[in-house]
């Protein structure tokens, strides 16, 4: 058995607790070489073991038995270092590890695609399996992990019940025809009655329809899992597999829904700032200067609310005043493109913006129709740099109204159970969906969804 290695995160944690690292005696640290520079009598290795964002500086000299090998270690090599901690408060790093012995555990061959220099996001996307070893992606995927726990903490601390809604489903929850069919039939001509489930099956586009019944039993619930959409959108914000958080609350209208959205986003910001200070600092310095100010500003003030109708008026005026949109024709009833959303959130609200009460014809069937007969009690949360990161609504709780709408769209079959909820103890209820990957983009300033997902799946893109 190997002697117990000390994790770099433990070293920094003891330092923070004010413990004397020099008194640890000889320790073993195992990790990967980030950089190595040797100047003959003395050499320095920046060693990262993945347990925290920070590296430890290893200092070695020519007395090492294998000095020649160590001096030529390349970026990426796996090594074990036995040595003593020396405190260096006057230097950039608070301590260093003076090596007595360095064992090479895994060498790196010369064709290793990661080098000391900065690589582009595009290049790193091609080697997705290696990019967690870079600073940017180490920071990003740790924040992703921490944020996932933050989401659970937010909802669980408020008494929400976590529901595992299925990934395989018989319905298209959004009614937008963007489902991936799953089948065991290799001959596509065969009727789906002969398939695995005896009916057409697909990957879920949203857990909402399955989570609503739980809200009508537990009051406050959420689902959080992978979601799949066959959207042929080749943008920086669309993935065909992404994670979605979908809370659903009973006895609640759109206003209650928006309160929860705002609290949730603010909680997530505070959470990552508190739990991942090194990573967030890195994003500020290397990826998105101004990120910290932006996030603190979001925490400090209430989100803006705007009616869809008012948004359209503002966009029309903007066009009259010479603002150039690719989609120039602005009219009531249109679905907003991301350029329009961004104009409203960046130029008008200058921060997160709730756009509410959309035309019913461009929104999903389950949304509550407003008294004007034209709009639904829907709400998108738009943020600068991205556009929509949340979509939500109050649900249509009236049986007759919902049934008529579903009949018109021809999707009653298979969803009778969903309609029954309106007959048996129905109540006003609301919910929303946060795109987890888009939220991560917002919190880190990373501009492409392909970078926030460990192995992105996008239109025409399936590698690894
Ligand atoms: O607005 P959407 O389609 O809403 C729903 O699915 C509702 N059922 C949610 C609910 O009320 N329970 O999607 C919600 C969010 C979007 O705002 C966006 O952040 C994200 O999911 N999203 C995507 N993220 C990445 N790639 C895609 N292709 C996405 N499509 C939606
Ligand atoms: Mg939406």
Coordinates of C-alpha atoms and ligand atoms in Angstrom, one line a residue:
X1 CA 0.0 0.0 0.0
X2 CA 1.1 3.5 -0.8
X3 CA 2.0 5.8 2.1
X4 CA -0.8 8.3 2.6
X5 CA -0.4 11.3 0.4
X6 CA -1.3 14.8 1.7
X7 CA -3.8 16.6 -0.5
X8 CA -2.8 20.2 -1.6
X9 CA -6.2 21.4 -0.5
X10 CA -5.4 20.1 3.1
X11 CA -2.2 22.1 3.1
X12 CA -4.0 25.4 2.3
X13 CA -6.7 24.6 4.7
X14 CA -4.2 24.0 7.6
X15 CA -2.5 27.3 6.6
X16 CA -5.8 29.1 6.9
X17 CA -6.5 27.5 10.3
X18 CA -3.1 29.0 11.4
X19 CA -1.4 25.6 11.8
X20 CA 2.3 25.2 11.5
X21 CA 2.9 23.5 8.2
X22 CA 6.7 23.2 8.8
X23 CA 5.9 21.0 11.8
X24 CA 4.4 18.3 9.5
X25 CA 7.7 16.7 8.9
X26 CA 8.2 14.8 5.7
X27 CA 5.1 14.6 3.6
X28 CA 4.2 13.0 0.3
X29 CA 2.3 15.0 -2.3
X30 CA 1.1 13.3 -5.6
X31 CA 0.0 15.3 -8.6
X32 CA 0.6 16.5 -12.1
X33 CA 3.3 18.9 -13.3
X34 CA 1.8 22.1 -14.6
X35 CA 5.2 23.7 -15.3
X36 CA 8.8 22.8 -14.7
X37 CA 11.8 25.1 -14.9
X38 CA 15.3 24.0 -14.0
X39 CA 18.3 26.2 -13.8
X40 CA 21.0 23.7 -13.1
X41 CA 21.5 23.8 -9.3
X42 CA 17.8 24.5 -8.5
X43 CA 14.5 23.8 -10.2
X44 CA 10.8 24.6 -9.6
X45 CA 7.8 22.5 -10.4
X46 CA 4.3 23.9 -10.1
X47 CA 2.4 20.9 -9.0
X48 CA -1.4 20.5 -9.1
X49 CA -3.2 17.5 -7.6
X50 CA -6.7 18.5 -8.6
X51 CA -8.0 18.8 -5.0
X52 CA -8.1 22.6 -5.3
X53 CA -7.5 25.3 -7.9
X54 CA -4.1 26.3 -6.4
X55 CA -0.8 24.5 -7.1
X56 CA 2.1 23.9 -4.7
X57 CA 5.5 25.0 -5.7
X58 CA 8.0 22.1 -5.5
X59 CA 11.6 23.2 -5.2
X60 CA 14.3 20.6 -6.1
X61 CA 18.1 20.7 -6.5
X62 CA 20.8 18.7 -8.2
X63 CA 21.3 16.4 -5.2
X64 CA 18.2 14.4 -6.2
X65 CA 19.3 10.9 -7.3
X66 CA 17.3 11.2 -10.5
X67 CA 17.9 15.0 -11.0
X68 CA 18.4 14.6 -14.7
X69 CA 15.0 12.9 -15.2
X70 CA 13.3 15.4 -13.0
X71 CA 14.9 18.4 -14.7
X72 CA 13.3 17.1 -18.0
X73 CA 9.8 16.4 -16.7
X74 CA 7.2 17.7 -19.1
X75 CA 3.9 19.5 -18.4
X76 CA 1.4 16.8 -17.5
X77 CA 3.7 14.2 -15.9
X78 CA 2.3 12.4 -12.8
X79 CA 4.8 12.5 -9.9
X80 CA 5.1 11.9 -6.2
X81 CA 7.1 14.3 -4.1
X82 CA 8.5 13.6 -0.7
X83 CA 9.6 16.7 1.1
X84 CA 9.2 19.3 3.8
X85 CA 7.1 22.4 3.8
X86 CA 9.0 25.7 4.1
X87 CA 7.0 28.8 4.8
X88 CA 7.7 31.6 2.3
X89 CA 5.4 34.4 3.4
X90 CA 7.5 37.0 1.5
X91 CA 7.0 35.2 -1.8
X92 CA 4.0 34.9 -4.2
X93 CA 3.1 31.5 -2.8
X94 CA 2.8 31.2 1.0
X95 CA 4.8 28.0 1.2
X96 CA 6.8 25.6 -0.9
X97 CA 7.6 22.0 -0.8
X98 CA 11.4 21.3 -0.7
X99 CA 11.8 17.9 -2.4
X100 CA 13.9 15.1 -0.8
X101 CA 12.7 12.6 -3.4
X102 CA 10.7 12.8 -6.6
X103 CA 9.2 9.6 -8.1
X104 CA 7.9 9.7 -11.7
X105 CA 4.6 7.9 -11.6
X106 CA 3.4 8.6 -15.2
X107 CA 5.6 10.1 -17.8
X108 CA 4.3 12.3 -20.6
X109 CA 5.3 11.6 -24.2
X110 CA 6.3 14.5 -26.5
X111 CA 3.0 14.5 -28.3
X112 CA 1.0 15.7 -25.3
X113 CA -1.5 18.2 -26.6
X114 CA -1.4 20.5 -23.6
X115 CA 1.5 22.9 -23.3
X116 CA 2.5 25.6 -20.9
X117 CA 1.1 28.3 -23.1
X118 CA -2.5 29.4 -23.2
X119 CA -4.7 27.4 -25.6
X120 CA -7.8 28.7 -27.3
X121 CA -11.2 27.4 -26.3
X122 CA -11.7 26.0 -29.8
X123 CA -8.5 24.0 -29.6
X124 CA -9.4 22.7 -26.1
X125 CA -12.9 21.6 -27.3
X126 CA -11.2 19.2 -29.6
X127 CA -9.5 17.5 -26.7
X128 CA -12.4 17.6 -24.2
X129 CA -11.0 14.7 -22.3
X130 CA -7.9 16.6 -21.4
X131 CA -9.2 20.0 -20.7
X132 CA -10.1 19.5 -17.1
X133 CA -6.3 19.6 -16.6
X134 CA -6.2 23.3 -17.6
X135 CA -6.8 26.1 -15.2
X136 CA -9.9 27.4 -17.0
X137 CA -11.7 24.0 -17.1
X138 CA -10.5 22.9 -13.7
X139 CA -12.2 26.1 -12.4
X140 CA -15.3 25.7 -14.5
X141 CA -16.0 22.1 -13.7
X142 CA -15.4 22.6 -10.0
X143 CA -17.8 25.5 -10.0
X144 CA -20.3 23.3 -11.9
X145 CA -20.1 20.7 -9.2
X146 CA -20.4 23.2 -6.4
X147 CA -23.3 24.9 -8.1
X148 CA -25.2 21.6 -8.4
X149 CA -24.9 21.2 -4.6
X150 CA -25.9 24.9 -4.2
X151 CA -29.1 24.2 -6.2
X152 CA -30.0 21.3 -3.9
X153 CA -29.2 23.4 -0.8
X154 CA -31.3 26.2 -2.0
X155 CA -34.4 24.1 -2.5
X156 CA -33.9 21.5 0.3
X157 CA -33.4 24.3 2.8
X158 CA -36.8 25.6 1.8
X159 CA -38.4 22.3 2.2
X160 CA -38.7 21.4 -1.5
X161 CA -38.9 17.7 -2.3
X162 CA -36.5 16.5 -5.0
X163 CA -38.3 14.4 -7.6
X164 CA -36.5 12.1 -10.1
X165 CA -38.6 12.6 -13.2
X166 CA -38.0 10.1 -16.0
X167 CA -35.6 10.6 -18.8
X168 CA -37.7 8.3 -21.1
X169 CA -41.2 9.6 -21.8
X170 CA -44.2 9.2 -24.0
X171 CA -44.9 12.9 -24.3
X172 CA -43.5 16.1 -25.7
X173 CA -43.9 18.3 -22.7
X174 CA -43.3 21.5 -24.6
X175 CA -45.3 20.5 -27.6
X176 CA -42.5 21.9 -29.8
X177 CA -41.7 18.7 -31.7
X178 CA -38.1 18.7 -30.6
X179 CA -37.9 15.3 -29.1
X180 CA -35.3 12.6 -29.8
X181 CA -37.1 9.3 -30.5
X182 CA -35.7 6.2 -28.8
X183 CA -36.3 2.9 -30.4
X184 CA -35.0 -0.7 -30.4
X185 CA -36.3 -1.2 -33.9
X186 CA -33.7 -1.1 -36.6
X187 CA -36.3 -1.1 -39.3
X188 CA -37.9 2.3 -39.0
X189 CA -40.8 1.3 -41.1
X190 CA -42.2 -0.9 -38.3
X191 CA -45.1 0.5 -36.3
X192 CA -44.2 1.8 -32.8
X193 CA -46.7 -0.7 -31.3
X194 CA -44.1 -3.4 -31.9
X195 CA -41.4 -1.4 -30.3
X196 CA -39.9 -1.8 -26.7
X197 CA -42.7 0.0 -24.9
X198 CA -45.4 -0.8 -27.4
X199 CA -45.7 2.9 -28.2
X200 CA -43.6 5.8 -29.4
X201 CA -41.0 6.8 -26.7
X202 CA -38.6 9.7 -26.6
X203 CA -36.0 11.4 -24.4
X204 CA -37.5 14.1 -22.1
X205 CA -37.5 17.8 -23.2
X206 CA -38.7 18.8 -19.7
X207 CA -39.6 17.2 -16.4
X208 CA -42.4 19.6 -15.8
X209 CA -45.4 17.6 -16.6
X210 CA -44.1 14.8 -14.4
X211 CA -43.2 17.0 -11.6
X212 CA -46.5 18.9 -11.5
X213 CA -48.4 16.0 -9.9
X214 CA -45.8 16.0 -7.1
X215 CA -46.4 19.7 -6.4
X216 CA -50.1 18.9 -6.0
X217 CA -49.0 16.4 -3.3
X218 CA -45.9 17.9 -1.6
X219 CA -46.7 21.6 -2.3
X220 CA -43.1 22.5 -3.2
X221 CA -40.9 20.2 -5.4
X222 CA -38.2 20.3 -7.9
X223 CA -36.5 18.1 -10.5
X224 CA -33.0 18.5 -11.6
X225 CA -31.5 16.4 -14.4
X226 CA -30.5 16.0 -18.0
X227 CA -32.9 17.2 -20.7
X228 CA -32.7 16.6 -24.4
X229 CA -33.8 18.7 -27.3
X230 CA -33.4 18.1 -31.0
X231 CA -33.2 21.8 -31.8
X232 CA -31.2 22.4 -34.9
X233 CA -29.7 25.6 -33.4
X234 CA -26.0 26.0 -33.8
X235 CA -25.5 28.8 -31.3
X236 CA -23.3 29.4 -28.2
X237 CA -26.3 28.8 -26.0
X238 CA -27.9 25.7 -27.4
X239 CA -27.0 22.1 -26.5
X240 CA -29.0 19.1 -27.4
X241 CA -28.3 17.6 -24.0
X242 CA -28.3 20.0 -21.1
X243 CA -29.3 20.0 -17.4
X244 CA -32.4 21.7 -16.2
X245 CA -33.7 22.6 -12.7
X246 CA -37.5 22.7 -12.6
X247 CA -39.2 23.8 -9.4
X248 CA -42.9 23.6 -9.1
X249 CA -44.9 25.3 -6.3
X250 CA -48.6 24.9 -5.3
X251 CA -51.0 27.6 -4.4
X252 CA -48.8 30.1 -6.2
X253 CA -49.1 32.5 -9.0
X254 CA -46.7 34.1 -11.4
X255 CA -45.6 36.7 -8.8
X256 CA -44.7 34.0 -6.3
X257 CA -42.9 32.2 -9.1
X258 CA -40.8 35.3 -9.9
X259 CA -39.9 35.8 -6.2
X260 CA -38.6 32.3 -6.1
X261 CA -36.6 32.8 -9.4
X262 CA -34.9 35.9 -8.1
X263 CA -34.1 34.4 -4.7
X264 CA -32.7 31.3 -6.4
X265 CA -30.4 33.3 -8.8
X266 CA -29.2 35.5 -6.0
X267 CA -28.5 32.5 -3.8
X268 CA -26.5 30.8 -6.6
X269 CA -24.4 33.9 -7.0
X270 CA -23.6 34.2 -3.3
X271 CA -23.0 30.5 -3.1
X272 CA -20.3 30.3 -5.8
X273 CA -18.7 33.5 -4.6
X274 CA -18.4 32.0 -1.1
X275 CA -17.5 28.5 -2.0
X276 CA -15.2 29.0 -5.0
X277 CA -13.2 32.2 -4.3
X278 CA -10.1 31.1 -6.2
X279 CA -12.0 30.0 -9.2
X280 CA -14.2 33.1 -9.4
X281 CA -11.1 35.3 -9.0
X282 CA -9.6 33.4 -11.9
X283 CA -12.6 34.1 -14.1
X284 CA -12.5 37.7 -13.2
X285 CA -8.8 38.0 -14.1
X286 CA -8.5 35.7 -17.1
X287 CA -12.0 35.2 -18.7
X288 CA -14.4 38.0 -18.0
X289 CA -13.0 41.2 -16.5
X290 CA -15.8 43.0 -14.6
X291 CA -17.5 39.7 -13.6
X292 CA -17.3 40.4 -9.9
X293 CA -18.8 43.9 -10.2
X294 CA -21.6 42.5 -12.4
X295 CA -22.5 39.7 -10.0
X296 CA -22.4 42.0 -6.9
X297 CA -24.6 44.5 -8.7
X298 CA -27.1 41.7 -9.4
X299 CA -27.2 40.9 -5.7
X300 CA -27.7 44.5 -4.7
X301 CA -30.9 45.4 -6.5
X302 CA -34.3 43.9 -7.4
X303 CA -34.7 42.5 -10.9
X304 CA -36.6 44.6 -13.4
X305 CA -40.0 43.5 -14.6
X306 CA -41.4 44.4 -18.0
X307 CA -44.5 43.3 -20.0
X308 CA -43.8 41.6 -23.3
X309 CA -46.1 44.3 -24.9
X310 CA -43.9 47.1 -23.5
X311 CA -40.8 45.2 -24.7
X312 CA -42.1 45.2 -28.2
X313 CA -42.8 48.9 -28.1
X314 CA -39.3 49.6 -26.9
X315 CA -37.8 47.4 -29.6
X316 CA -39.9 49.2 -32.3
X317 CA -38.6 52.6 -31.0
X318 CA -35.1 51.2 -31.0
X319 CA -35.4 50.3 -34.7
X320 CA -36.8 53.7 -35.5
X321 CA -33.8 55.2 -33.7
X322 CA -31.4 53.3 -35.9
X323 CA -30.6 50.2 -33.8
X324 CA -29.7 47.4 -36.2
X325 CA -31.2 44.0 -35.5
X326 CA -30.7 41.1 -37.9
X327 CA -34.4 40.4 -37.5
X328 CA -35.7 43.9 -38.3
X329 CA -39.4 43.3 -38.3
X330 CA -40.7 43.9 -34.8
X331 CA -44.4 43.2 -34.3
X332 CA -46.6 42.1 -31.4
X333 CA -47.0 38.3 -31.4
X334 CA -43.4 37.6 -32.6
X335 CA -41.1 35.3 -30.7
X336 CA -38.1 37.4 -29.6
X337 CA -34.7 36.4 -30.9
X338 CA -31.8 36.5 -28.6
X339 CA -30.6 39.8 -30.1
X340 CA -33.9 41.4 -29.0
X341 CA -33.7 39.8 -25.6
X342 CA -30.2 41.0 -25.2
X343 CA -31.1 44.6 -26.2
X344 CA -33.8 44.7 -23.5
X345 CA -31.7 43.3 -20.8
X346 CA -28.4 45.0 -21.7
X347 CA -29.5 48.4 -22.9
X348 CA -32.8 48.9 -21.2
X349 CA -32.8 47.0 -17.9
X350 CA -29.0 46.9 -17.6
X351 CA -29.3 43.8 -15.6
X352 CA -31.6 40.7 -15.2
X353 CA -35.0 41.3 -16.6
X354 CA -38.3 39.5 -16.1
X355 CA -40.2 39.7 -19.4
X356 CA -43.8 38.7 -18.6
X357 CA -47.2 38.0 -20.2
X358 CA -46.2 36.7 -23.6
X359 CA -48.7 36.2 -26.5
X360 CA -50.3 32.8 -26.0
X361 CA -49.6 31.6 -29.5
X362 CA -45.8 31.5 -29.0
X363 CA -45.9 29.8 -25.6
X364 CA -46.5 26.2 -24.5
X365 CA -50.1 24.8 -24.0
X366 CA -49.9 24.5 -20.2
X367 CA -49.5 28.2 -19.5
X368 CA -52.4 30.0 -17.8
X369 CA -54.3 32.2 -20.1
X370 CA -54.7 35.8 -18.9
X371 CA -58.1 37.6 -18.8
X372 CA -57.2 39.6 -21.9
X373 CA -57.6 36.4 -23.9
X374 CA -54.4 37.1 -25.8
X375 CA -51.5 36.5 -23.4
X376 CA -50.4 33.9 -20.9
X377 CA -49.0 34.3 -17.4
X378 CA -45.5 33.4 -18.6
X379 CA -42.2 34.8 -17.6
X380 CA -38.7 34.6 -19.1
X381 CA -35.7 35.8 -17.1
X382 CA -33.3 37.5 -19.5
X383 CA -29.7 38.4 -18.6
X384 CA -27.0 40.5 -20.2
X385 CA -24.6 38.6 -22.5
X386 CA -27.0 35.7 -23.0
X387 CA -30.7 36.4 -23.1
X388 CA -33.0 33.8 -21.7
X389 CA -31.8 31.6 -18.8
X390 CA -35.1 30.8 -17.2
X391 CA -38.5 30.1 -18.7
X392 CA -41.5 29.8 -16.4
X393 CA -45.2 30.3 -16.0
X394 CA -48.3 29.9 -13.9
X395 CA -50.0 26.8 -15.1
X396 CA -53.5 26.6 -16.6
X397 CA -55.5 25.2 -13.7
X398 CA -59.0 25.4 -15.3
X399 CA -59.9 22.0 -16.7
X400 CA -62.1 23.2 -19.5
X401 CA -59.7 25.9 -20.7
X402 CA -56.8 23.5 -20.7
X403 CA -58.7 20.7 -22.4
X404 CA -59.9 23.0 -25.2
X405 CA -56.4 24.2 -25.8
X406 CA -55.0 20.7 -25.8
X407 CA -57.7 19.4 -28.1
X408 CA -56.9 22.2 -30.5
X409 CA -53.3 21.2 -30.5
X410 CA -54.2 17.5 -30.7
X411 CA -52.2 16.4 -27.7
X412 CA -54.8 15.1 -25.3
X413 CA -54.0 11.5 -26.1
X414 CA -51.5 10.2 -23.6
X415 CA -51.9 13.2 -21.4
X416 CA -55.4 12.5 -19.9
X417 CA -53.6 12.0 -16.6
X418 CA -52.2 15.5 -16.8
X419 CA -55.7 16.9 -17.4
X420 CA -57.1 14.9 -14.5
X421 CA -55.0 16.9 -12.1
X422 CA -57.3 19.8 -12.9
X423 CA -60.3 17.8 -11.8
X424 CA -59.1 16.2 -8.7
X425 CA -58.0 18.8 -6.2
X426 CA -56.4 21.2 -8.6
X427 CA -55.1 24.5 -7.5
X428 CA -53.2 27.5 -8.9
X429 CA -49.6 26.4 -9.3
X430 CA -46.5 27.7 -11.0
X431 CA -43.0 26.7 -11.9
X432 CA -40.0 27.4 -14.0
X433 CA -37.0 25.9 -15.6
X434 CA -33.4 27.1 -15.2
X435 CA -30.9 26.0 -17.8
X436 CA -28.1 24.9 -15.6
X437 CA -25.5 25.2 -18.2
X438 CA -26.6 28.7 -19.1
X439 CA -26.7 29.6 -15.5
X440 CA -23.1 28.5 -15.2
X441 CA -22.2 30.6 -18.3
X442 CA -23.7 33.6 -16.5
X443 CA -21.9 33.0 -13.2
X444 CA -18.5 32.4 -14.8
X445 CA -18.6 34.7 -17.8
X446 CA -17.7 31.7 -20.1
X447 CA -19.3 32.6 -23.4
X448 CA -20.0 29.2 -25.0
X449 CA -22.2 26.4 -23.7
X450 CA -19.8 23.9 -25.2
X451 CA -17.3 24.8 -22.6
X452 CA -19.6 24.6 -19.5
X453 CA -20.5 21.0 -20.3
X454 CA -17.8 18.3 -19.8
X455 CA -18.7 16.5 -23.0
X456 CA -21.1 18.8 -25.0
X457 CA -23.7 17.4 -27.4
X458 CA -24.8 20.0 -29.9
X459 CA -26.4 20.0 -33.4
X460 CA -24.0 18.1 -35.6
X461 CA -21.5 17.8 -32.7
X462 CA -20.9 14.5 -30.9
X463 CA -17.4 13.7 -29.9
X464 CA -16.2 11.5 -27.1
Ligands
LIG1 O1 -38.1 27.8 -21.6 P1 -38.0 26.3 -21.6 O2 -38.2 25.6 -22.8 O3 -39.0 25.9 -20.4 C1 -39.4 24.6 -20.1 O4 -38.9 23.6 -20.5 C2 -40.4 24.6 -19.0 N1 -41.0 23.2 -19.0 C3 -39.8 24.9 -17.7 C4 -40.8 24.9 -16.6 O5 -41.6 25.8 -16.5 N2 -40.7 23.9 -15.7 O6 -36.6 25.9 -21.0 C5 -36.2 26.3 -19.7 C6 -34.7 26.8 -19.8 C7 -34.4 27.9 -20.7 O7 -34.7 29.1 -20.2 C8 -32.9 27.7 -21.0 O8 -32.2 28.3 -20.0 C9 -32.8 26.2 -20.9 O9 -33.9 25.7 -20.2 N3 -32.7 25.6 -22.3 C10 -31.6 25.3 -22.9 N4 -30.3 25.3 -22.5 C11 -29.4 24.8 -23.3 N5 -29.6 24.3 -24.5 C12 -30.9 24.3 -25.0 N6 -31.2 23.8 -26.2 C13 -32.0 24.8 -24.2 N7 -33.3 24.9 -24.3 C14 -33.7 25.4 -23.1
LIG2 MG1 -38.1 29.3 -23.0

